[in-house]
Amino acid sequence: MIEAERRRADDECSARLHVESELAASKESVERLELLVKEYERARFGKRSEKFNPDQRECQKFCVRASL
């Protein structure tokens, strides 16, 4: 009976390690894909699209003040 419990504990430990490694691999894949999306957006839109023109900035300030 003790041997069966030991085997079950070893199996659970192995399964947990497998799931943790799969989770780590998935997180790495997500990070890599997020980086690729950012690179794609930068290549597609360029640096200019990341800047506000003065009118947009004023509108944004007004919207923030109005929400307070």
Tab-separated table of C-alpha atoms in Angstrom:
chain	number	residue	atom	x	y	z
A	1	MET	CA	0.000	0.000	0.000
A	2	ILE	CA	2.831	2.392	0.819
A	3	GLU	CA	4.480	1.534	-2.502
A	4	ALA	CA	1.272	2.364	-4.378
A	5	GLU	CA	1.022	5.710	-2.600
A	6	ARG	CA	4.657	6.445	-3.404
A	7	ARG	CA	4.042	5.615	-7.088
A	8	ARG	CA	0.945	7.821	-7.126
A	9	ALA	CA	2.893	10.694	-5.544
A	10	ASP	CA	5.679	10.263	-8.120
A	11	ASP	CA	3.116	10.238	-10.948
A	12	GLU	CA	1.494	13.413	-9.601
A	13	CYS	CA	4.872	15.087	-9.325
A	14	SER	CA	5.765	14.102	-12.890
A	15	ALA	CA	2.416	15.350	-14.168
A	16	ARG	CA	2.838	18.659	-12.321
A	17	LEU	CA	6.326	19.151	-13.769
A	18	HIS	CA	4.998	18.399	-17.246
A	19	VAL	CA	2.164	20.913	-16.868
A	20	GLU	CA	4.540	23.553	-15.511
A	21	SER	CA	6.904	23.094	-18.451
A	22	GLU	CA	3.980	23.313	-20.890
A	23	LEU	CA	2.827	26.510	-19.166
A	24	ALA	CA	6.312	28.029	-19.398
A	25	ALA	CA	6.511	27.145	-23.097
A	26	SER	CA	3.091	28.684	-23.684
A	27	LYS	CA	4.107	31.885	-21.902
A	28	GLU	CA	7.235	32.103	-24.042
A	29	SER	CA	5.141	31.651	-27.172
A	30	VAL	CA	2.746	34.403	-26.101
A	31	GLU	CA	5.628	36.778	-25.373
A	32	ARG	CA	7.211	36.004	-28.745
A	33	LEU	CA	3.900	36.559	-30.565
A	34	GLU	CA	3.273	39.837	-28.711
A	35	LEU	CA	6.725	41.027	-29.769
A	36	LEU	CA	6.007	40.065	-33.374
A	37	VAL	CA	2.726	41.993	-33.296
A	38	LYS	CA	4.505	45.070	-31.933
A	39	GLU	CA	7.179	44.800	-34.620
A	40	TYR	CA	4.508	44.382	-37.295
A	41	GLU	CA	2.573	47.406	-36.062
A	42	ARG	CA	5.735	49.504	-35.957
A	43	ALA	CA	6.632	48.427	-39.493
A	44	ARG	CA	3.094	49.054	-40.733
A	45	PHE	CA	2.406	52.376	-39.059
A	46	GLY	CA	5.866	53.716	-38.258
A	47	LYS	CA	6.917	56.122	-35.526
A	48	ARG	CA	4.804	59.023	-36.772
A	49	SER	CA	1.560	57.251	-35.964
A	50	GLU	CA	2.606	56.924	-32.334
A	51	LYS	CA	2.631	60.708	-31.828
A	52	PHE	CA	-0.325	62.950	-31.113
A	53	ASN	CA	-0.772	66.136	-33.034
A	54	PRO	CA	-1.464	69.199	-30.826
A	55	ASP	CA	-5.234	69.085	-31.457
A	56	GLN	CA	-5.428	65.460	-30.353
A	57	ARG	CA	-3.456	66.241	-27.205
A	58	GLU	CA	-5.812	69.094	-26.281
A	59	CYS	CA	-8.825	66.872	-26.903
A	60	GLN	CA	-7.317	64.197	-24.722
A	61	LYS	CA	-6.678	66.679	-21.887
A	62	PHE	CA	-10.252	67.952	-22.176
A	63	CYS	CA	-11.654	64.409	-22.048
A	64	VAL	CA	-9.607	63.594	-18.957
A	65	ARG	CA	-10.727	66.766	-17.188
A	66	ALA	CA	-14.349	66.107	-18.138
A	67	SER	CA	-14.221	62.623	-16.662
A	68	LEU	CA	-13.069	63.949	-13.289
